[in-house]
mmCIF file of C-alpha atoms in Angstrom:
data_model
loop_
_atom_site.group_PDB
_atom_site.id
_atom_site.type_symbol
_atom_site.label_atom_id
_atom_site.label_comp_id
_atom_site.label_asym_id
_atom_site.label_seq_id
_atom_site.Cartn_x
_atom_site.Cartn_y
_atom_site.Cartn_z
ATOM 1 C CA MET A 1462 -120.907 224.453 124.096
ATOM 2 C CA PRO A 1463 -122.275 226.432 127.087
ATOM 3 C CA GLU A 1464 -123.348 229.983 126.383
ATOM 4 C CA LEU A 1465 -120.780 232.620 127.257
ATOM 5 C CA ARG A 1466 -121.434 234.995 130.110
ATOM 6 C CA ALA A 1467 -121.488 238.665 129.195
ATOM 7 C CA LEU A 1468 -119.000 240.969 130.878
ATOM 8 C CA PRO A 1469 -120.442 244.137 132.427
ATOM 9 C CA GLU A 1470 -117.407 246.120 131.263
ATOM 10 C CA LEU A 1471 -114.470 245.839 128.875
ATOM 11 C CA PRO A 1472 -111.481 244.928 131.051
ATOM 12 C CA VAL A 1473 -108.024 246.245 130.115
ATOM 13 C CA TYR A 1474 -105.185 244.511 131.951
ATOM 14 C CA ILE A 1475 -101.807 246.272 131.919
ATOM 15 C CA GLU A 1476 -98.809 244.168 132.895
ATOM 16 C CA GLU A 1477 -95.091 244.909 132.734
ATOM 17 C CA ASP A 1478 -93.873 241.643 131.189
ATOM 18 C CA HIS A 1479 -95.874 240.339 128.271
ATOM 19 C CA HIS A 1480 -96.320 236.718 129.340
ATOM 20 C CA GLU A 1481 -98.085 237.894 132.492
ATOM 21 C CA VAL A 1482 -101.173 238.780 130.439
ATOM 22 C CA LEU A 1483 -101.918 235.094 129.808
ATOM 23 C CA GLN A 1484 -103.219 234.607 133.347
ATOM 24 C CA HIS A 1485 -105.988 237.149 132.678
ATOM 25 C CA ILE A 1486 -107.031 235.384 129.486
ATOM 26 C CA TYR A 1487 -107.213 232.057 131.336
ATOM 27 C CA LYS A 1488 -109.211 233.690 134.126
ATOM 28 C CA HIS A 1489 -111.909 234.815 131.702
ATOM 29 C CA ILE A 1490 -111.937 231.410 130.028
ATOM 30 C CA GLY A 1491 -112.475 229.815 133.437
ATOM 31 C CA ALA A 1492 -115.316 232.267 134.120
ATOM 32 C CA ARG A 1493 -116.900 231.268 130.757
ATOM 33 C CA GLN A 1494 -116.561 234.813 129.453
ATOM 34 C CA LEU A 1495 -114.230 233.593 126.700
ATOM 35 C CA PRO A 1496 -114.576 230.255 124.888
ATOM 36 C CA LEU A 1497 -112.565 227.295 126.101
ATOM 37 C CA GLU A 1498 -111.154 226.840 122.586
ATOM 38 C CA ASN A 1499 -110.483 228.530 119.249
ATOM 39 C CA ASN A 1500 -110.085 232.141 120.386
ATOM 40 C CA THR A 1501 -108.699 234.763 118.033
ATOM 41 C CA LEU A 1502 -105.774 236.830 119.315
ATOM 42 C CA VAL A 1503 -105.053 240.189 117.657
ATOM 43 C CA HIS A 1504 -101.464 240.850 118.703
ATOM 44 C CA PHE A 1505 -99.810 244.265 118.168
ATOM 45 C CA ASP A 1506 -96.094 243.839 118.874
ATOM 46 C CA SER A 1507 -92.618 244.384 117.481
ATOM 47 C CA HIS A 1508 -91.900 240.723 118.347
ATOM 48 C CA PRO A 1509 -93.893 237.580 117.491
ATOM 49 C CA ASP A 1510 -93.675 236.066 121.016
ATOM 50 C CA MET A 1511 -94.397 232.724 119.333
ATOM 51 C CA LEU A 1512 -91.516 230.476 120.372
ATOM 52 C CA ILE A 1513 -91.804 227.521 122.779
ATOM 53 C CA PRO A 1514 -90.032 227.151 126.160
ATOM 54 C CA GLY A 1515 -87.276 224.567 125.957
ATOM 55 C CA ASP A 1516 -88.298 222.822 129.179
ATOM 56 C CA LEU A 1517 -92.028 222.823 128.442
ATOM 57 C CA ARG A 1518 -93.658 219.422 128.063
ATOM 58 C CA ALA A 1519 -96.967 218.944 126.311
ATOM 59 C CA GLU A 1520 -98.820 218.128 129.521
ATOM 60 C CA ASP A 1521 -97.630 221.405 131.094
ATOM 61 C CA CYS A 1522 -99.938 223.279 128.742
ATOM 62 C CA TYR A 1523 -102.923 221.838 130.628
ATOM 63 C CA ASP A 1524 -101.550 222.722 134.063
ATOM 64 C CA LYS A 1525 -101.772 226.457 134.652
ATOM 65 C CA SER A 1526 -99.218 226.461 137.451
ATOM 66 C CA SER A 1527 -96.597 224.626 135.379
ATOM 67 C CA LEU A 1528 -97.376 226.667 132.293
ATOM 68 C CA PHE A 1529 -97.159 230.065 133.969
ATOM 69 C CA ASN A 1530 -93.867 229.099 135.634
ATOM 70 C CA LYS A 1531 -92.222 228.104 132.353
ATOM 71 C CA ILE A 1532 -93.343 230.732 129.843
ATOM 72 C CA SER A 1533 -91.572 234.043 129.280
ATOM 73 C CA ILE A 1534 -91.992 237.083 127.061
ATOM 74 C CA GLU A 1535 -90.914 235.384 123.829
ATOM 75 C CA ASN A 1536 -92.914 232.159 124.112
ATOM 76 C CA TRP A 1537 -96.306 232.645 125.795
ATOM 77 C CA ILE A 1538 -98.666 232.354 122.811
ATOM 78 C CA LEU A 1539 -98.057 228.951 121.195
ATOM 79 C CA PRO A 1540 -98.452 226.875 124.379
ATOM 80 C CA GLY A 1541 -101.963 228.327 124.482
ATOM 81 C CA ALA A 1542 -102.438 227.314 120.847
ATOM 82 C CA PHE A 1543 -101.445 223.729 121.683
ATOM 83 C CA ALA A 1544 -103.947 223.724 124.544
ATOM 84 C CA GLY A 1545 -106.577 224.891 122.044
ATOM 85 C CA ILE A 1546 -107.023 228.327 123.630
ATOM 86 C CA PHE A 1547 -105.891 230.159 120.472
ATOM 87 C CA ARG A 1548 -106.748 229.080 116.940
ATOM 88 C CA THR A 1549 -106.153 232.251 114.914
ATOM 89 C CA ILE A 1550 -103.321 234.677 115.699
ATOM 90 C CA ILE A 1551 -103.049 237.993 113.907
ATOM 91 C CA TRP A 1552 -99.609 239.493 114.442
ATOM 92 C CA VAL A 1553 -99.638 243.178 113.502
ATOM 93 C CA CYS A 1554 -96.058 244.415 113.399
ATOM 94 C CA PRO A 1555 -94.388 247.750 112.607
ATOM 95 C CA PRO A 1556 -92.201 248.327 109.526
ATOM 96 C CA TRP A 1557 -88.977 247.460 111.351
ATOM 97 C CA SER A 1558 -90.026 243.915 112.353
ATOM 98 C CA ASP A 1559 -89.096 241.091 109.997
ATOM 99 C CA GLN A 1560 -88.879 237.895 112.044
ATOM 100 C CA ILE A 1561 -91.770 236.253 110.137
ATOM 101 C CA PRO A 1562 -92.755 237.410 106.639
ATOM 102 C CA PRO A 1563 -96.186 238.968 106.026
ATOM 103 C CA GLY A 1564 -98.931 236.653 104.843
ATOM 104 C CA VAL A 1565 -101.025 233.733 106.016
ATOM 105 C CA HIS A 1566 -99.134 230.856 107.638
ATOM 106 C CA ASN A 1567 -101.168 227.711 108.270
ATOM 107 C CA PHE A 1568 -99.306 225.125 110.309
ATOM 108 C CA GLN A 1569 -99.662 222.599 113.109
ATOM 109 C CA ILE A 1570 -98.347 222.498 116.649
ATOM 110 C CA GLY A 1571 -98.103 219.191 118.419
ATOM 111 C CA ARG A 1572 -96.350 216.960 120.896
ATOM 112 C CA VAL A 1573 -92.992 215.666 119.687
ATOM 113 C CA LYS A 1574 -93.302 211.901 120.058
ATOM 114 C CA GLU A 1575 -89.614 211.375 120.844
ATOM 115 C CA THR A 1576 -89.182 214.038 123.531
ATOM 116 C CA GLY A 1577 -92.626 214.951 124.862
ATOM 117 C CA GLY A 1578 -91.973 218.622 124.146
ATOM 118 C CA LEU A 1579 -93.704 220.761 121.523
ATOM 119 C CA GLY A 1580 -92.835 221.281 117.871
ATOM 120 C CA VAL A 1581 -94.322 223.039 114.870
ATOM 121 C CA THR A 1582 -94.557 222.333 111.153
ATOM 122 C CA CYS A 1583 -93.918 225.946 110.092
ATOM 123 C CA LEU A 1584 -90.960 226.220 107.689
ATOM 124 C CA GLU A 1585 -89.942 229.761 108.658
ATOM 125 C CA SER A 1586 -86.442 230.537 109.949
ATOM 126 C CA TYR A 1587 -87.987 231.874 113.149
ATOM 127 C CA TYR A 1588 -88.793 228.256 114.070
ATOM 128 C CA ILE A 1589 -86.062 226.351 112.236
ATOM 129 C CA SER A 1590 -83.292 228.356 113.913
ATOM 130 C CA GLU A 1591 -84.704 227.467 117.336
ATOM 131 C CA GLY A 1592 -84.846 223.763 116.509
ATOM 132 C CA LEU A 1593 -88.645 223.857 116.749
ATOM 133 C CA TYR A 1594 -89.469 222.719 113.208
ATOM 134 C CA THR A 1595 -90.648 219.110 113.350
ATOM 135 C CA ALA A 1596 -91.792 216.857 110.521
ATOM 136 C CA PRO A 1597 -95.564 216.198 110.718
ATOM 137 C CA ASP A 1598 -95.129 212.447 111.182
ATOM 138 C CA LYS A 1599 -93.045 213.074 114.310
ATOM 139 C CA LEU A 1600 -95.928 214.855 116.071
ATOM 140 C CA ASP A 1601 -99.089 213.700 117.763
ATOM 141 C CA SER A 1602 -101.932 215.529 119.547
ATOM 142 C CA VAL A 1603 -101.684 218.196 116.853
ATOM 143 C CA ARG A 1604 -103.646 221.441 116.657
ATOM 144 C CA ASP A 1605 -104.106 223.657 113.617
ATOM 145 C CA VAL A 1606 -102.866 227.231 113.845
ATOM 146 C CA LYS A 1607 -103.621 230.072 111.469
ATOM 147 C CA LEU A 1608 -101.076 232.869 111.785
ATOM 148 C CA ILE A 1609 -101.715 236.047 109.828
ATOM 149 C CA VAL A 1610 -98.819 238.505 109.750
ATOM 150 C CA LEU A 1611 -99.533 242.115 108.859
ATOM 151 C CA ARG A 1612 -96.537 244.413 108.568
ATOM 152 C CA LEU A 1613 -97.180 248.120 108.245
ATOM 153 C CA ASP A 1614 -95.243 250.132 105.702
ATOM 154 C CA GLU A 1615 -93.217 253.239 106.564
ATOM 155 C CA SER A 1616 -96.301 255.437 106.411
ATOM 156 C CA GLY A 1617 -98.174 253.176 108.838
ATOM 157 C CA ASN A 1618 -100.514 251.840 106.141
ATOM 158 C CA ARG A 1619 -101.165 248.421 104.695
ATOM 159 C CA LEU A 1620 -102.952 248.373 101.369
ATOM 160 C CA ASP A 1621 -103.986 244.719 101.378
ATOM 161 C CA TRP A 1622 -105.421 244.534 104.874
ATOM 162 C CA SER A 1623 -108.837 243.541 103.563
ATOM 163 C CA ASP A 1624 -107.432 240.549 101.651
ATOM 164 C CA GLN A 1625 -105.426 239.128 104.547
ATOM 165 C CA LEU A 1626 -108.010 239.845 107.215
ATOM 166 C CA LEU A 1627 -111.083 238.698 105.345
ATOM 167 C CA THR A 1628 -111.076 235.216 106.894
ATOM 168 C CA VAL A 1629 -110.559 236.700 110.348
ATOM 169 C CA LYS A 1630 -113.371 239.191 109.900
ATOM 170 C CA GLU A 1631 -115.675 236.380 108.795
ATOM 171 C CA GLN A 1632 -114.707 234.385 111.880
ATOM 172 C CA LEU A 1633 -115.329 237.349 114.182
ATOM 173 C CA ASP A 1634 -118.723 237.830 112.558
ATOM 174 C CA GLU A 1635 -119.532 234.221 113.468
ATOM 175 C CA VAL A 1636 -118.205 234.028 117.036
ATOM 176 C CA ASN A 1637 -118.566 237.655 118.069
ATOM 177 C CA HIS A 1638 -115.482 237.761 120.302
ATOM 178 C CA PHE A 1639 -111.712 238.215 120.228
ATOM 179 C CA ILE A 1640 -108.797 239.194 122.459
ATOM 180 C CA LEU A 1641 -106.960 242.425 121.685
ATOM 181 C CA ASP A 1642 -103.337 242.340 122.851
ATOM 182 C CA ILE A 1643 -100.967 245.319 122.613
ATOM 183 C CA ASP A 1644 -97.296 245.492 123.503
ATOM 184 C CA LEU A 1645 -96.244 249.118 123.875
ATOM 185 C CA ASP A 1646 -92.974 248.305 122.090
ATOM 186 C CA PHE A 1647 -95.089 248.065 118.942
ATOM 187 C CA PHE A 1648 -94.834 251.855 118.837
ATOM 188 C CA SER A 1649 -91.140 252.236 119.696
ATOM 189 C CA THR A 1650 -88.626 249.443 120.124
ATOM 190 C CA LEU A 1651 -85.212 248.955 121.656
ATOM 191 C CA ASN A 1652 -82.937 245.995 121.073
ATOM 192 C CA PRO A 1653 -81.330 245.900 124.532
ATOM 193 C CA PHE A 1654 -78.335 243.981 123.193
ATOM 194 C CA VAL A 1655 -77.295 246.470 120.502
ATOM 195 C CA ASN A 1656 -75.152 248.494 122.892
ATOM 196 C CA LEU A 1657 -73.959 245.624 125.062
ATOM 197 C CA TYR A 1658 -70.206 246.196 125.565
ATOM 198 C CA ASN A 1659 -70.353 248.454 122.545
ATOM 199 C CA GLU A 1660 -66.807 249.798 122.943
ATOM 200 C CA ALA A 1661 -65.626 246.319 121.973
ATOM 201 C CA ASN A 1662 -68.039 246.203 119.017
ATOM 202 C CA LEU A 1663 -69.507 243.054 120.533
ATOM 203 C CA TYR A 1664 -72.803 243.069 118.647
ATOM 204 C CA SER A 1665 -71.256 242.772 115.185
ATOM 205 C CA GLN A 1666 -68.888 240.016 116.385
ATOM 206 C CA LEU A 1667 -71.783 238.027 117.789
ATOM 207 C CA LYS A 1668 -73.732 238.543 114.594
ATOM 208 C CA GLU A 1669 -70.898 237.001 112.595
ATOM 209 C CA LEU A 1670 -70.689 234.004 114.921
ATOM 210 C CA TYR A 1671 -74.378 233.277 115.531
ATOM 211 C CA THR A 1672 -76.235 234.283 112.335
ATOM 212 C CA PHE A 1673 -78.268 231.471 110.821
ATOM 213 C CA LYS A 1674 -78.381 230.654 107.107
ATOM 214 C CA PRO A 1675 -82.042 230.246 106.115
ATOM 215 C CA VAL A 1676 -83.593 227.469 104.071
ATOM 216 C CA PRO A 1677 -84.055 228.684 100.468
ATOM 217 C CA LYS A 1678 -87.692 229.316 99.571
ATOM 218 C CA ASP A 1679 -87.349 228.063 95.980
ATOM 219 C CA LEU A 1680 -86.700 224.415 96.866
ATOM 220 C CA GLU A 1681 -89.247 221.667 96.464
ATOM 221 C CA LEU A 1682 -91.191 220.973 99.651
ATOM 222 C CA GLU A 1683 -89.437 217.675 100.436
ATOM 223 C CA GLU A 1684 -86.045 219.357 99.995
ATOM 224 C CA ARG A 1685 -87.083 222.240 102.265
ATOM 225 C CA ILE A 1686 -88.251 219.838 104.960
ATOM 226 C CA SER A 1687 -85.061 217.776 104.778
ATOM 227 C CA LEU A 1688 -82.846 220.865 104.908
ATOM 228 C CA ALA A 1689 -84.921 222.444 107.681
ATOM 229 C CA LEU A 1690 -84.470 219.361 109.849
ATOM 230 C CA GLU A 1691 -80.742 219.268 109.149
ATOM 231 C CA LEU A 1692 -80.138 222.967 109.736
ATOM 232 C CA GLY A 1693 -82.354 223.023 112.804
ATOM 233 C CA GLU A 1694 -80.419 220.150 114.369
ATOM 234 C CA ASN A 1695 -77.073 221.731 113.490
ATOM 235 C CA ARG A 1696 -78.211 225.043 114.938
ATOM 236 C CA SER A 1697 -79.296 223.420 118.197
ATOM 237 C CA ILE A 1698 -75.948 221.645 118.463
ATOM 238 C CA MET A 1699 -74.075 224.896 117.815
ATOM 239 C CA LEU A 1700 -76.037 226.866 120.410
ATOM 240 C CA ASN A 1701 -75.615 224.136 123.024
ATOM 241 C CA ARG A 1702 -71.863 224.036 122.421
ATOM 242 C CA LEU A 1703 -71.513 227.798 122.594
ATOM 243 C CA LYS A 1704 -73.583 227.818 125.781
ATOM 244 C CA SER A 1705 -71.174 225.272 127.252
ATOM 245 C CA ILE A 1706 -68.202 227.493 126.389
ATOM 246 C CA PHE A 1707 -69.684 230.705 127.777
ATOM 247 C CA SER A 1708 -70.928 228.915 130.913
ATOM 248 C CA PHE A 1709 -67.368 227.678 131.454
ATOM 249 C CA LEU A 1710 -66.097 231.242 131.046
ATOM 250 C CA ALA A 1711 -68.581 232.441 133.671
ATOM 251 C CA GLU A 1712 -67.016 230.012 136.156
ATOM 252 C CA GLU A 1713 -63.357 229.895 135.166
ATOM 253 C CA GLU A 1714 -62.672 233.179 133.315
ATOM 254 C CA ASN A 1715 -60.142 231.376 131.126
ATOM 255 C CA LEU A 1716 -60.621 229.173 128.050
ATOM 256 C CA SER A 1717 -57.121 227.687 128.066
ATOM 257 C CA THR A 1718 -58.284 224.761 130.207
ATOM 258 C CA TYR A 1719 -61.605 224.210 128.430
ATOM 259 C CA GLU A 1720 -62.259 220.632 127.386
ATOM 260 C CA GLY A 1721 -65.642 219.682 126.102
ATOM 261 C CA LEU A 1722 -68.226 220.228 123.425
ATOM 262 C CA GLY A 1723 -67.600 222.971 120.912
ATOM 263 C CA GLU A 1724 -63.817 223.091 120.907
ATOM 264 C CA GLU A 1725 -64.039 224.030 117.228
ATOM 265 C CA TYR A 1726 -65.518 227.379 118.303
ATOM 266 C CA ILE A 1727 -62.753 228.207 120.786
ATOM 267 C CA PRO A 1728 -60.633 230.322 118.370
ATOM 268 C CA ARG A 1729 -63.590 232.548 117.418
ATOM 269 C CA VAL A 1730 -64.847 232.856 120.974
ATOM 270 C CA SER A 1731 -61.320 233.613 122.176
ATOM 271 C CA ARG A 1732 -61.123 236.597 119.827
ATOM 272 C CA ILE A 1733 -64.351 237.940 121.332
ATOM 273 C CA VAL A 1734 -63.020 237.325 124.848
ATOM 274 C CA ASP A 1735 -59.705 239.055 124.152
ATOM 275 C CA ASN A 1736 -61.444 242.028 122.597
ATOM 276 C CA LEU A 1737 -63.843 242.436 125.518
ATOM 277 C CA ARG A 1738 -61.046 242.235 128.077
ATOM 278 C CA LYS A 1739 -58.993 244.726 126.129
ATOM 279 C CA HIS A 1740 -61.794 247.312 126.187
ATOM 280 C CA TYR A 1741 -63.203 246.438 129.638
ATOM 281 C CA PRO A 1742 -60.134 245.398 131.696
ATOM 282 C CA ARG A 1743 -61.684 246.223 135.070
ATOM 283 C CA LEU A 1744 -65.179 244.954 134.392
ATOM 284 C CA ASP A 1745 -66.593 241.592 135.409
ATOM 285 C CA ILE A 1746 -68.005 240.466 132.052
ATOM 286 C CA ASP A 1747 -71.376 238.688 132.139
ATOM 287 C CA TRP A 1748 -70.520 235.820 129.789
ATOM 288 C CA ASN A 1749 -73.935 234.170 129.996
ATOM 289 C CA LEU A 1750 -75.492 237.469 128.904
ATOM 290 C CA VAL A 1751 -73.064 237.580 125.974
ATOM 291 C CA HIS A 1752 -74.326 234.159 124.863
ATOM 292 C CA ASP A 1753 -77.951 235.220 125.358
ATOM 293 C CA ALA A 1754 -77.288 238.209 123.091
ATOM 294 C CA GLY A 1755 -75.845 235.917 120.422
ATOM 295 C CA CYS A 1756 -78.901 233.672 120.558
ATOM 296 C CA THR A 1757 -81.094 236.576 119.388
ATOM 297 C CA PHE A 1758 -79.643 236.238 115.891
ATOM 298 C CA ASP A 1759 -81.098 233.893 113.319
ATOM 299 C CA ASP A 1760 -81.334 235.191 109.750
ATOM 300 C CA SER A 1761 -82.603 238.480 111.195
ATOM 301 C CA GLU A 1762 -81.972 240.552 114.304
ATOM 302 C CA LEU A 1763 -84.136 241.758 117.134
ATOM 303 C CA PRO A 1764 -85.913 244.900 115.921
ATOM 304 C CA HIS A 1765 -84.470 248.224 116.991
ATOM 305 C CA HIS A 1766 -86.223 251.501 116.204
ATOM 306 C CA ILE A 1767 -86.672 254.410 118.601
ATOM 307 C CA SER A 1768 -89.684 256.225 117.182
ATOM 308 C CA SER A 1769 -90.231 259.946 116.963
ATOM 309 C CA LYS A 1770 -93.409 261.430 118.427
ATOM 310 C CA GLN A 1771 -94.802 261.711 114.905
ATOM 311 C CA GLU A 1772 -94.097 258.044 114.174
ATOM 312 C CA ILE A 1773 -95.851 257.040 117.377
ATOM 313 C CA GLN A 1774 -98.889 259.102 116.383
ATOM 314 C CA THR A 1775 -98.882 257.483 112.938
ATOM 315 C CA LEU A 1776 -98.862 254.014 114.496
ATOM 316 C CA LEU A 1777 -101.664 254.971 116.882
ATOM 317 C CA ALA A 1778 -103.703 256.055 113.851
ATOM 318 C CA SER A 1779 -102.950 252.723 112.154
ATOM 319 C CA THR A 1780 -104.064 250.873 115.264
ATOM 320 C CA GLU A 1781 -107.329 252.795 115.227
ATOM 321 C CA LYS A 1782 -107.807 251.989 111.554
ATOM 322 C CA LEU A 1783 -107.384 248.260 112.116
ATOM 323 C CA ILE A 1784 -109.692 248.300 115.141
ATOM 324 C CA ASP A 1785 -112.327 249.982 112.997
ATOM 325 C CA TYR A 1786 -111.841 247.408 110.254
ATOM 326 C CA LEU A 1787 -112.421 244.479 112.617
ATOM 327 C CA GLY A 1788 -115.797 245.979 113.401
ATOM 328 C CA LYS A 1789 -116.165 244.179 116.733
ATOM 329 C CA LYS A 1790 -115.570 245.099 120.317
ATOM 330 C CA PRO A 1791 -113.009 242.775 121.946
ATOM 331 C CA THR A 1792 -114.032 240.766 124.974
ATOM 332 C CA VAL A 1793 -110.739 241.334 126.786
ATOM 333 C CA ILE A 1794 -107.809 243.702 126.178
ATOM 334 C CA THR A 1795 -104.293 242.993 127.439
ATOM 335 C CA ILE A 1796 -101.373 245.424 127.386
ATOM 336 C CA SER A 1797 -97.684 244.897 128.070
ATOM 337 C CA ARG A 1798 -95.393 247.817 128.949
ATOM 338 C CA SER A 1799 -92.066 246.016 128.241
ATOM 339 C CA SER A 1800 -90.102 248.884 129.758
ATOM 340 C CA GLU A 1801 -88.194 247.273 132.618
ATOM 341 C CA ASP A 1802 -86.429 244.943 130.169
ATOM 342 C CA ASP A 1803 -85.817 247.941 127.840
ATOM 343 C CA TYR A 1804 -87.742 246.617 124.843
ATOM 344 C CA CYS A 1805 -89.951 249.715 125.014
ATOM 345 C CA PRO A 1806 -87.844 252.828 125.694
ATOM 346 C CA PRO A 1807 -88.432 253.649 129.391
ATOM 347 C CA ASN A 1808 -88.476 257.383 128.681
ATOM 348 C CA GLN A 1809 -91.334 256.911 126.177
ATOM 349 C CA VAL A 1810 -93.468 254.232 127.803
ATOM 350 C CA GLU A 1811 -95.739 256.529 129.845
ATOM 351 C CA ASP A 1812 -96.617 258.709 126.848
ATOM 352 C CA ILE A 1813 -97.241 255.664 124.653
ATOM 353 C CA GLN A 1814 -99.408 254.054 127.320
ATOM 354 C CA SER A 1815 -101.401 257.262 127.724
ATOM 355 C CA GLY A 1816 -101.967 257.416 123.956
ATOM 356 C CA VAL A 1817 -103.078 253.787 123.749
ATOM 357 C CA LEU A 1818 -105.487 254.103 126.683
ATOM 358 C CA SER A 1819 -106.969 257.303 125.244
ATOM 359 C CA LEU A 1820 -107.535 255.493 121.944
ATOM 360 C CA LEU A 1821 -109.235 252.535 123.637
ATOM 361 C CA GLN A 1822 -111.492 254.804 125.690
ATOM 362 C CA LEU A 1823 -112.396 256.706 122.539
ATOM 363 C CA LYS A 1824 -113.267 253.589 120.530
ATOM 364 C CA TYR A 1825 -114.985 251.454 123.168
ATOM 365 C CA SER A 1826 -117.552 252.034 125.892
ATOM 366 C CA GLY A 1827 -117.382 250.562 129.382
ATOM 367 C CA VAL A 1828 -113.579 250.377 129.498
ATOM 368 C CA LYS A 1829 -112.231 249.431 132.939
ATOM 369 C CA ILE A 1830 -108.456 249.739 133.263
ATOM 370 C CA HIS A 1831 -106.488 247.505 135.647
ATOM 371 C CA HIS A 1832 -102.925 248.759 136.274
ATOM 372 C CA CYS A 1833 -101.756 245.307 137.374
ATOM 373 C CA TYR A 1834 -98.052 246.198 137.163
ATOM 374 C CA LEU A 1835 -98.500 248.673 140.020
ATOM 375 C CA ASP A 1836 -99.577 245.849 142.338
ATOM 376 C CA GLU A 1837 -96.367 243.880 141.892
#
């Protein structure tokens, strides 16, 4: 492996949407300032961002233009893992995030032989509910992924950090590099769908319709795999049928003439439709957005927690503590504001960003900040 080139400064790239940071990581890989493979990503975020785009094919992961056109905020990390860019991912999440349980999750990502897309062997609801769980024998071109999830407690502490991070610290001691990635919604988080058509109590109705029943943890492995495949397929069918119904509504505004997939859901969807029209008689309802909101439910919800100033300070202190524990200076730092899509409260984002940048400048020398979002 060729020797890496040293960077004269520590670059900090600030983007608005999180997936836009990937281009900067690739740029430094191309310049041989980051390794071509097996990088460690330390990811502070209220969301995992570890899904897979539905239209992404395995070969797209090796074509930057195709990849960057297909990824979005919730699915930009794992395509890089399939390409070998990331090997170890440390997701540090606040107390209100529960999409993936804390602990070490070793799994594989690979090309699904039947479709040419990507699948994973991780038996968590986060993947099963998206139809992404795939049996190992159905994959080829597999890569190993180590995902370490650290969830802070209400006081911003985590007592067993040293146990869960020991393998990562050993790896950093060996390779002497990592990528530090921070989403500002780590410190304060909005679920933009919570108040969608709230006078009609839409959110709770969607939760009842879309919530996913998880695979029990106490089953034998073969039973879990079998049930995961069954539930994942059923979930995909359900979401596709509901998408068909809401897409029809967006065009026709009336379900009485609907004929097609998902007719069994018409009575429940009709109740939602009637309720929305009762409370918003003069409004042009965005039915595709209603379906998108429903798709955010699996066996958990999108996190929603608007932090106080004191909570933000506590989380900044926790971030500093973890940075100190890692004991290494990152090679590249990426930051996402996530304010225009309302995942980070727009009225808090500037203060949070200022606090994060002050912390980075305090902890590291040679910091050079690139406000990339201002160039857009």
